Amino acid sequence: MFYFILVLLLTNVFSTNEEPERATTPKSRKKSFAALVFSSTTNVPPSQKESCQWLRRLKHQSKQCWKRRGLAKILFHAKTQSIEQCQSLFKYDQWNCSKRDFFFKKLYRETAFMYSLASSAVAYSVARACSEGHLPGCKCGDPGKLPEGANWQWGGCSDNSKFAKKFTKKFLQMKKKGDGLNAIVRYNTEIGINVATENEELDCKCHGVSGSCTVRVCQKKLDFKKIAARLKILYHNAILVKPGNTIRSFKGDKNAQNLLFLDSSPNFCLNTAGRQCNSTENCATVCCGRRPHSTEVTIRNDTCDCVFKSEKFNVDCEPCMQKKTVLTCP
């Protein structure tokens, strides 16, 4: 018996195999940056001191927010953009981006989405701040070489995606290691950063006499609505990782962009009563098969009888009252 125990002890002492990061059940932990981003619905801009008070529970992020001039407004912009886009994208889904604090108690599909959206919002806001001159130490992005045969030229000030990617990873401490749960959180966070910074689009304007397009000048810009929409697709295609599984298999393919989650979502059908839906098919989903109530309401529309005024180079419209059918879940 003594010999058997001695063998076990020696095996543990001299074992050199590195333990892979595994998915684990969440334990109680301090709030993450994403949880703080989605914890409040306030849309009141920062005070004159550009308060970073909402980040006080995160030592590193709070310190950077107070230290770097202009960063407080950028982070507040990322916060409001995250909440607004989440509510807009899921307005007609069973989960409408409500009760957000609940989802950070575990790692649901919805949690994975919010982690990725929060990080993408920071990257987007930083990239845009660089091009608008709102972040000291950061300049316009380098658009690269002009494509061969292009009938346009680079101009203006492109969003600085390269700087934003590097800055966001450092700000969110992406190199900080932890358990398997934190590995999944970092993975989802990095996907948000990548989707934001790797989806630049050409934004072109024409220049010439009398509105002619003699010269077409372009710059690279990010579109946060499209970034958020892309992340919602990844939300629907997210992969459930069973506790004990290694995370390495999801890290191997750099082109793979699958959000990961540990816990199955709760039943949202219990909370959809009174929610609006926008079509027969959509109502079947949001109302969980319950037949919606139909109500006719009168709304004001400011874009009726629109006429183009050539002398003003604009479109004039008249207000009018229109009837609209509203569908509501019972």
mmCIF file of C-alpha atoms in Angstrom:
data_model
loop_
_atom_site.group_PDB
_atom_site.id
_atom_site.type_symbol
_atom_site.label_atom_id
_atom_site.label_comp_id
_atom_site.label_asym_id
_atom_site.label_seq_id
_atom_site.Cartn_x
_atom_site.Cartn_y
_atom_site.Cartn_z
ATOM 1 C CA MET A 1 0.000 0.000 0.000
ATOM 2 C CA PHE A 2 2.860 2.355 0.928
ATOM 3 C CA TYR A 3 4.578 1.594 -2.388
ATOM 4 C CA PHE A 4 1.391 2.446 -4.349
ATOM 5 C CA ILE A 5 1.000 5.850 -2.600
ATOM 6 C CA LEU A 6 4.681 6.652 -3.196
ATOM 7 C CA VAL A 7 4.297 5.971 -6.935
ATOM 8 C CA LEU A 8 1.300 8.313 -7.145
ATOM 9 C CA LEU A 9 3.176 11.121 -5.378
ATOM 10 C CA LEU A 10 6.212 10.784 -7.624
ATOM 11 C CA THR A 11 3.988 10.786 -10.708
ATOM 12 C CA ASN A 12 2.397 14.103 -9.687
ATOM 13 C CA VAL A 13 5.719 15.714 -8.802
ATOM 14 C CA PHE A 14 7.564 14.837 -12.006
ATOM 15 C CA SER A 15 4.681 15.229 -14.441
ATOM 16 C CA THR A 16 5.545 17.937 -17.034
ATOM 17 C CA ASN A 17 2.493 17.726 -19.280
ATOM 18 C CA GLU A 18 0.821 21.136 -19.632
ATOM 19 C CA GLU A 19 -2.844 21.097 -18.718
ATOM 20 C CA PRO A 20 -4.932 22.464 -21.632
ATOM 21 C CA GLU A 21 -7.448 25.206 -21.021
ATOM 22 C CA ARG A 22 -10.825 23.623 -20.470
ATOM 23 C CA ALA A 23 -14.337 24.932 -20.329
ATOM 24 C CA THR A 24 -15.492 25.174 -16.737
ATOM 25 C CA THR A 25 -18.674 26.097 -14.965
ATOM 26 C CA PRO A 26 -18.616 29.807 -14.049
ATOM 27 C CA LYS A 27 -17.796 30.737 -10.456
ATOM 28 C CA SER A 28 -18.635 33.982 -8.728
ATOM 29 C CA ARG A 29 -16.277 36.647 -10.089
ATOM 30 C CA LYS A 30 -16.001 40.395 -10.430
ATOM 31 C CA LYS A 31 -17.895 42.116 -13.223
ATOM 32 C CA SER A 32 -16.241 42.142 -16.620
ATOM 33 C CA PHE A 33 -15.921 45.153 -18.914
ATOM 34 C CA ALA A 34 -18.765 43.849 -21.096
ATOM 35 C CA ALA A 35 -21.008 43.370 -18.051
ATOM 36 C CA LEU A 36 -20.428 46.999 -17.061
ATOM 37 C CA VAL A 37 -21.077 48.158 -20.628
ATOM 38 C CA PHE A 38 -24.497 46.499 -20.618
ATOM 39 C CA SER A 39 -25.362 47.096 -16.957
ATOM 40 C CA SER A 40 -26.864 50.552 -17.477
ATOM 41 C CA THR A 41 -29.174 52.120 -20.046
ATOM 42 C CA THR A 42 -28.174 55.703 -19.310
ATOM 43 C CA ASN A 43 -27.617 57.833 -22.386
ATOM 44 C CA VAL A 44 -26.537 60.917 -20.468
ATOM 45 C CA PRO A 45 -23.118 62.033 -21.760
ATOM 46 C CA PRO A 46 -20.161 62.243 -19.358
ATOM 47 C CA SER A 47 -19.739 65.314 -17.187
ATOM 48 C CA GLN A 48 -17.221 68.018 -17.942
ATOM 49 C CA LYS A 49 -14.639 65.922 -16.122
ATOM 50 C CA GLU A 50 -15.341 63.043 -18.545
ATOM 51 C CA SER A 51 -16.124 60.767 -15.640
ATOM 52 C CA CYS A 52 -14.938 57.163 -15.773
ATOM 53 C CA GLN A 53 -16.882 56.308 -12.628
ATOM 54 C CA TRP A 54 -18.774 53.439 -14.289
ATOM 55 C CA LEU A 55 -15.445 51.596 -14.668
ATOM 56 C CA ARG A 56 -14.379 51.981 -11.024
ATOM 57 C CA ARG A 57 -14.652 48.209 -10.411
ATOM 58 C CA LEU A 58 -12.014 47.491 -13.064
ATOM 59 C CA LYS A 59 -8.596 48.721 -11.951
ATOM 60 C CA HIS A 60 -6.777 48.637 -15.305
ATOM 61 C CA GLN A 61 -9.589 50.000 -17.490
ATOM 62 C CA SER A 62 -10.495 52.703 -14.951
ATOM 63 C CA LYS A 63 -6.882 53.852 -14.715
ATOM 64 C CA GLN A 64 -6.545 54.061 -18.507
ATOM 65 C CA CYS A 65 -9.863 55.888 -18.801
ATOM 66 C CA TRP A 66 -8.785 58.598 -16.349
ATOM 67 C CA LYS A 67 -5.219 58.779 -17.640
ATOM 68 C CA ARG A 68 -5.687 59.108 -21.406
ATOM 69 C CA ARG A 69 -7.237 62.351 -22.627
ATOM 70 C CA GLY A 70 -10.349 61.830 -24.742
ATOM 71 C CA LEU A 71 -10.749 58.144 -23.855
ATOM 72 C CA ALA A 72 -13.677 58.657 -21.454
ATOM 73 C CA LYS A 73 -15.933 59.977 -24.230
ATOM 74 C CA ILE A 74 -14.789 57.238 -26.599
ATOM 75 C CA LEU A 75 -15.635 54.507 -24.080
ATOM 76 C CA PHE A 76 -18.982 56.113 -23.266
ATOM 77 C CA HIS A 77 -19.739 56.195 -27.000
ATOM 78 C CA ALA A 78 -18.858 52.490 -27.230
ATOM 79 C CA LYS A 79 -21.160 51.788 -24.281
ATOM 80 C CA THR A 80 -24.177 53.604 -25.743
ATOM 81 C CA GLN A 81 -23.573 52.162 -29.225
ATOM 82 C CA SER A 82 -23.465 48.631 -27.790
ATOM 83 C CA ILE A 83 -26.794 48.977 -25.992
ATOM 84 C CA GLU A 84 -28.536 50.776 -28.867
ATOM 85 C CA GLN A 85 -27.459 48.235 -31.486
ATOM 86 C CA CYS A 86 -28.308 45.286 -29.251
ATOM 87 C CA GLN A 87 -31.823 46.623 -28.644
ATOM 88 C CA SER A 88 -32.287 47.469 -32.321
ATOM 89 C CA LEU A 89 -31.069 44.112 -33.656
ATOM 90 C CA PHE A 90 -33.123 42.029 -31.223
ATOM 91 C CA LYS A 91 -36.250 44.193 -31.176
ATOM 92 C CA TYR A 92 -38.278 41.482 -32.903
ATOM 93 C CA ASP A 93 -36.547 38.434 -31.389
ATOM 94 C CA GLN A 94 -37.663 36.365 -28.396
ATOM 95 C CA TRP A 95 -34.799 37.925 -26.442
ATOM 96 C CA ASN A 96 -34.931 41.674 -27.011
ATOM 97 C CA CYS A 97 -31.666 42.566 -25.243
ATOM 98 C CA SER A 98 -33.470 42.951 -21.918
ATOM 99 C CA LYS A 99 -32.484 41.697 -18.430
ATOM 100 C CA ARG A 100 -28.859 41.890 -19.530
ATOM 101 C CA ASP A 101 -27.351 41.599 -16.026
ATOM 102 C CA PHE A 102 -28.867 38.126 -15.682
ATOM 103 C CA PHE A 103 -26.901 36.757 -18.626
ATOM 104 C CA PHE A 104 -23.519 37.600 -17.104
ATOM 105 C CA LYS A 105 -24.144 35.180 -14.224
ATOM 106 C CA LYS A 106 -23.297 32.361 -16.640
ATOM 107 C CA LEU A 107 -22.023 32.090 -20.195
ATOM 108 C CA TYR A 108 -25.084 31.873 -22.436
ATOM 109 C CA ARG A 109 -25.295 32.415 -26.185
ATOM 110 C CA GLU A 110 -26.535 35.920 -25.377
ATOM 111 C CA THR A 111 -23.546 36.528 -23.091
ATOM 112 C CA ALA A 112 -21.146 35.531 -25.856
ATOM 113 C CA PHE A 113 -22.824 38.005 -28.194
ATOM 114 C CA MET A 114 -22.597 40.849 -25.679
ATOM 115 C CA TYR A 115 -18.900 40.183 -25.033
ATOM 116 C CA SER A 116 -18.196 40.361 -28.766
ATOM 117 C CA LEU A 117 -20.403 43.426 -29.306
ATOM 118 C CA ALA A 118 -18.805 45.384 -26.449
ATOM 119 C CA SER A 119 -15.262 44.762 -27.706
ATOM 120 C CA SER A 120 -16.236 45.553 -31.300
ATOM 121 C CA ALA A 121 -17.788 48.831 -30.124
ATOM 122 C CA VAL A 122 -14.550 49.857 -28.407
ATOM 123 C CA ALA A 123 -12.491 48.993 -31.495
ATOM 124 C CA TYR A 124 -14.904 50.858 -33.776
ATOM 125 C CA SER A 125 -15.070 53.923 -31.514
ATOM 126 C CA VAL A 126 -11.274 54.116 -31.209
ATOM 127 C CA ALA A 127 -10.771 53.724 -34.978
ATOM 128 C CA ARG A 128 -13.293 56.492 -35.666
ATOM 129 C CA ALA A 129 -11.852 58.752 -32.945
ATOM 130 C CA CYS A 130 -8.445 58.483 -34.623
ATOM 131 C CA SER A 131 -9.829 59.684 -37.949
ATOM 132 C CA GLU A 132 -11.712 62.542 -36.278
ATOM 133 C CA GLY A 133 -8.735 63.676 -34.191
ATOM 134 C CA HIS A 134 -10.366 62.940 -30.836
ATOM 135 C CA LEU A 135 -7.658 60.625 -29.479
ATOM 136 C CA PRO A 136 -4.190 62.147 -28.955
ATOM 137 C CA GLY A 137 -1.350 59.998 -30.241
ATOM 138 C CA CYS A 138 -3.442 58.418 -32.971
ATOM 139 C CA LYS A 139 -3.651 59.612 -36.570
ATOM 140 C CA CYS A 140 -5.520 58.694 -39.762
ATOM 141 C CA GLY A 141 -5.386 55.077 -40.839
ATOM 142 C CA ASP A 142 -3.098 54.008 -43.689
ATOM 143 C CA PRO A 143 -5.401 52.855 -46.532
ATOM 144 C CA GLY A 144 -2.569 51.034 -48.297
ATOM 145 C CA LYS A 145 -1.683 50.968 -51.968
ATOM 146 C CA LEU A 146 -4.162 52.060 -54.597
ATOM 147 C CA PRO A 147 -5.566 48.977 -56.396
ATOM 148 C CA GLU A 148 -4.329 48.584 -59.960
ATOM 149 C CA GLY A 149 -6.730 50.071 -62.509
ATOM 150 C CA ALA A 150 -8.734 51.988 -59.891
ATOM 151 C CA ASN A 151 -10.658 54.988 -61.251
ATOM 152 C CA TRP A 152 -10.374 56.837 -57.955
ATOM 153 C CA GLN A 153 -7.724 58.014 -55.496
ATOM 154 C CA TRP A 154 -7.135 57.921 -51.765
ATOM 155 C CA GLY A 155 -8.070 61.028 -49.791
ATOM 156 C CA GLY A 156 -9.613 62.241 -46.577
ATOM 157 C CA CYS A 157 -8.868 60.487 -43.286
ATOM 158 C CA SER A 158 -9.503 56.752 -43.006
ATOM 159 C CA ASP A 159 -10.512 55.037 -39.761
ATOM 160 C CA ASN A 160 -7.400 53.657 -38.064
ATOM 161 C CA SER A 161 -8.375 49.995 -37.671
ATOM 162 C CA LYS A 162 -4.810 48.804 -37.142
ATOM 163 C CA PHE A 163 -4.275 51.103 -34.152
ATOM 164 C CA ALA A 164 -7.779 50.340 -32.819
ATOM 165 C CA LYS A 165 -7.170 46.579 -32.856
ATOM 166 C CA LYS A 166 -3.893 46.866 -30.961
ATOM 167 C CA PHE A 167 -5.279 49.442 -28.516
ATOM 168 C CA THR A 168 -8.463 47.475 -27.736
ATOM 169 C CA LYS A 169 -6.595 44.236 -27.072
ATOM 170 C CA LYS A 170 -4.279 46.023 -24.668
ATOM 171 C CA PHE A 171 -7.114 47.944 -23.001
ATOM 172 C CA LEU A 172 -9.120 44.744 -22.442
ATOM 173 C CA GLN A 173 -5.993 42.848 -21.300
ATOM 174 C CA MET A 174 -6.363 40.121 -23.903
ATOM 175 C CA LYS A 175 -3.013 38.542 -22.974
ATOM 176 C CA LYS A 176 -4.091 37.988 -19.386
ATOM 177 C CA LYS A 177 -4.508 34.251 -18.793
ATOM 178 C CA GLY A 178 -7.063 32.467 -16.674
ATOM 179 C CA ASP A 179 -9.204 29.346 -16.442
ATOM 180 C CA GLY A 180 -11.197 27.745 -19.237
ATOM 181 C CA LEU A 181 -14.133 30.091 -18.744
ATOM 182 C CA ASN A 182 -11.902 33.114 -19.184
ATOM 183 C CA ALA A 183 -10.429 31.484 -22.284
ATOM 184 C CA ILE A 184 -13.901 31.414 -23.867
ATOM 185 C CA VAL A 185 -14.574 35.001 -22.792
ATOM 186 C CA ARG A 186 -11.291 36.118 -24.371
ATOM 187 C CA TYR A 187 -12.106 34.131 -27.501
ATOM 188 C CA ASN A 188 -15.512 35.813 -27.938
ATOM 189 C CA THR A 189 -14.012 39.203 -27.117
ATOM 190 C CA GLU A 190 -11.322 38.775 -29.764
ATOM 191 C CA ILE A 191 -13.902 37.791 -32.376
ATOM 192 C CA GLY A 192 -15.660 41.094 -31.732
ATOM 193 C CA ILE A 193 -12.414 43.006 -32.230
ATOM 194 C CA ASN A 194 -11.603 41.110 -35.428
ATOM 195 C CA VAL A 195 -15.061 41.565 -36.956
ATOM 196 C CA ALA A 196 -14.877 45.295 -36.237
ATOM 197 C CA THR A 197 -11.391 45.954 -37.579
ATOM 198 C CA GLU A 198 -11.358 43.584 -40.540
ATOM 199 C CA ASN A 199 -14.513 44.835 -42.254
ATOM 200 C CA GLU A 200 -13.501 48.226 -43.606
ATOM 201 C CA GLU A 201 -15.474 49.642 -46.529
ATOM 202 C CA LEU A 202 -14.707 52.265 -49.160
ATOM 203 C CA ASP A 203 -16.390 55.597 -48.531
ATOM 204 C CA CYS A 204 -16.128 57.683 -51.712
ATOM 205 C CA LYS A 205 -17.108 61.213 -52.686
ATOM 206 C CA CYS A 206 -17.161 62.878 -56.083
ATOM 207 C CA HIS A 207 -15.449 66.191 -56.776
ATOM 208 C CA GLY A 208 -15.897 68.292 -59.892
ATOM 209 C CA VAL A 209 -17.517 71.321 -61.471
ATOM 210 C CA SER A 210 -21.331 71.529 -61.196
ATOM 211 C CA GLY A 211 -21.620 68.183 -59.430
ATOM 212 C CA SER A 212 -19.669 66.219 -62.047
ATOM 213 C CA CYS A 213 -17.526 63.334 -60.826
ATOM 214 C CA THR A 214 -14.226 64.482 -62.315
ATOM 215 C CA VAL A 215 -12.277 63.134 -59.354
ATOM 216 C CA ARG A 216 -13.470 60.344 -57.045
ATOM 217 C CA VAL A 217 -11.792 60.417 -53.636
ATOM 218 C CA CYS A 218 -12.126 57.466 -51.246
ATOM 219 C CA GLN A 219 -11.213 56.545 -47.698
ATOM 220 C CA LYS A 220 -11.665 53.427 -45.551
ATOM 221 C CA LYS A 221 -14.443 53.551 -42.982
ATOM 222 C CA LEU A 222 -16.100 51.167 -40.523
ATOM 223 C CA ASP A 223 -19.886 50.796 -40.240
ATOM 224 C CA PHE A 224 -20.929 49.752 -36.735
ATOM 225 C CA LYS A 225 -24.452 48.757 -37.777
ATOM 226 C CA LYS A 226 -22.984 46.262 -40.236
ATOM 227 C CA ILE A 227 -20.458 45.076 -37.661
ATOM 228 C CA ALA A 228 -23.247 44.419 -35.143
ATOM 229 C CA ALA A 229 -25.375 42.689 -37.801
ATOM 230 C CA ARG A 230 -22.440 40.391 -38.612
ATOM 231 C CA LEU A 231 -22.080 39.512 -34.931
ATOM 232 C CA LYS A 232 -25.783 38.661 -34.744
ATOM 233 C CA ILE A 233 -25.245 36.087 -37.506
ATOM 234 C CA LEU A 234 -22.424 34.610 -35.416
ATOM 235 C CA TYR A 235 -24.809 34.642 -32.425
ATOM 236 C CA HIS A 236 -27.249 32.399 -34.285
ATOM 237 C CA ASN A 237 -24.389 30.092 -35.344
ATOM 238 C CA ALA A 238 -22.731 30.001 -31.913
ATOM 239 C CA ILE A 239 -21.355 26.677 -30.657
ATOM 240 C CA LEU A 240 -22.160 25.079 -27.300
ATOM 241 C CA VAL A 241 -18.970 23.936 -25.551
ATOM 242 C CA LYS A 242 -19.428 21.163 -23.017
ATOM 243 C CA PRO A 243 -17.651 21.520 -19.644
ATOM 244 C CA GLY A 244 -14.318 19.712 -19.740
ATOM 245 C CA ASN A 245 -13.739 20.246 -23.466
ATOM 246 C CA THR A 246 -10.470 21.901 -24.458
ATOM 247 C CA ILE A 247 -10.575 25.310 -26.119
ATOM 248 C CA ARG A 248 -7.597 24.661 -28.387
ATOM 249 C CA SER A 249 -9.664 23.137 -31.184
ATOM 250 C CA PHE A 250 -11.455 26.472 -31.632
ATOM 251 C CA LYS A 251 -8.224 28.479 -31.643
ATOM 252 C CA GLY A 252 -6.484 26.548 -34.393
ATOM 253 C CA ASP A 253 -8.258 27.987 -37.433
ATOM 254 C CA LYS A 254 -7.605 31.728 -37.630
ATOM 255 C CA ASN A 255 -10.404 32.088 -40.191
ATOM 256 C CA ALA A 256 -12.978 30.477 -37.895
ATOM 257 C CA GLN A 257 -15.392 32.922 -36.317
ATOM 258 C CA ASN A 258 -17.746 31.000 -34.092
ATOM 259 C CA LEU A 259 -18.963 32.463 -30.836
ATOM 260 C CA LEU A 260 -18.762 29.948 -27.983
ATOM 261 C CA PHE A 261 -21.056 29.489 -24.991
ATOM 262 C CA LEU A 262 -21.370 27.073 -22.051
ATOM 263 C CA ASP A 263 -25.003 27.280 -20.929
ATOM 264 C CA SER A 264 -28.270 26.816 -22.816
ATOM 265 C CA SER A 265 -30.482 29.908 -22.955
ATOM 266 C CA PRO A 266 -33.536 30.117 -20.681
ATOM 267 C CA ASN A 267 -37.082 29.925 -22.015
ATOM 268 C CA PHE A 268 -37.879 33.412 -23.328
ATOM 269 C CA CYS A 269 -41.524 32.565 -24.092
ATOM 270 C CA LEU A 270 -42.486 33.362 -20.514
ATOM 271 C CA ASN A 271 -41.633 37.041 -21.026
ATOM 272 C CA THR A 272 -42.905 37.919 -24.507
ATOM 273 C CA ALA A 273 -46.449 38.953 -23.525
ATOM 274 C CA GLY A 274 -47.079 42.563 -24.571
ATOM 275 C CA ARG A 275 -44.185 42.548 -27.047
ATOM 276 C CA GLN A 276 -44.696 43.893 -30.579
ATOM 277 C CA CYS A 277 -43.902 41.809 -33.648
ATOM 278 C CA ASN A 278 -43.771 42.882 -37.298
ATOM 279 C CA SER A 279 -45.117 40.062 -39.497
ATOM 280 C CA THR A 280 -47.052 36.798 -39.369
ATOM 281 C CA GLU A 281 -43.859 34.736 -39.480
ATOM 282 C CA ASN A 282 -42.049 36.928 -36.968
ATOM 283 C CA CYS A 283 -45.046 36.945 -34.604
ATOM 284 C CA ALA A 284 -45.096 33.151 -34.616
ATOM 285 C CA THR A 285 -41.527 33.229 -33.310
ATOM 286 C CA VAL A 286 -41.726 36.130 -30.853
ATOM 287 C CA CYS A 287 -45.125 35.112 -29.467
ATOM 288 C CA CYS A 288 -44.035 31.455 -29.306
ATOM 289 C CA GLY A 289 -46.970 30.256 -31.418
ATOM 290 C CA ARG A 290 -49.588 32.387 -29.665
ATOM 291 C CA ARG A 291 -51.836 34.348 -32.010
ATOM 292 C CA PRO A 292 -51.029 38.089 -31.750
ATOM 293 C CA HIS A 293 -53.554 40.842 -31.087
ATOM 294 C CA SER A 294 -54.076 43.299 -33.949
ATOM 295 C CA THR A 295 -54.617 46.994 -33.199
ATOM 296 C CA GLU A 296 -54.983 49.902 -35.628
ATOM 297 C CA VAL A 297 -53.292 53.143 -34.569
ATOM 298 C CA THR A 298 -52.820 56.559 -36.185
ATOM 299 C CA ILE A 299 -49.275 57.907 -36.456
ATOM 300 C CA ARG A 300 -47.672 61.054 -37.814
ATOM 301 C CA ASN A 301 -45.523 60.712 -40.940
ATOM 302 C CA ASP A 302 -43.307 63.652 -41.915
ATOM 303 C CA THR A 303 -42.393 62.308 -45.365
ATOM 304 C CA CYS A 304 -45.612 62.634 -47.352
ATOM 305 C CA ASP A 305 -46.004 64.242 -50.810
ATOM 306 C CA CYS A 306 -42.256 64.770 -51.183
ATOM 307 C CA VAL A 307 -41.107 67.040 -54.040
ATOM 308 C CA PHE A 308 -37.548 67.790 -55.173
ATOM 309 C CA LYS A 309 -36.813 71.542 -55.210
ATOM 310 C CA SER A 310 -34.080 72.149 -57.787
ATOM 311 C CA GLU A 311 -33.504 75.746 -56.716
ATOM 312 C CA LYS A 312 -32.793 74.587 -53.138
ATOM 313 C CA PHE A 313 -31.133 71.280 -54.079
ATOM 314 C CA ASN A 314 -33.233 69.462 -51.481
ATOM 315 C CA VAL A 315 -36.479 67.532 -51.029
ATOM 316 C CA ASP A 316 -39.490 69.151 -49.342
ATOM 317 C CA CYS A 317 -42.074 66.915 -47.671
ATOM 318 C CA GLU A 318 -45.414 67.529 -45.995
ATOM 319 C CA PRO A 319 -46.526 65.920 -42.716
ATOM 320 C CA CYS A 320 -49.580 63.671 -42.724
ATOM 321 C CA MET A 321 -51.435 61.224 -40.490
ATOM 322 C CA GLN A 322 -51.407 57.545 -41.447
ATOM 323 C CA LYS A 323 -53.000 54.408 -40.050
ATOM 324 C CA LYS A 324 -50.790 51.524 -39.007
ATOM 325 C CA THR A 325 -51.560 48.009 -37.793
ATOM 326 C CA VAL A 326 -49.707 47.020 -34.623
ATOM 327 C CA LEU A 327 -49.311 43.333 -33.744
ATOM 328 C CA THR A 328 -48.836 42.469 -30.068
ATOM 329 C CA CYS A 329 -48.161 39.152 -28.325
ATOM 330 C CA PRO A 330 -50.969 38.086 -25.944
#
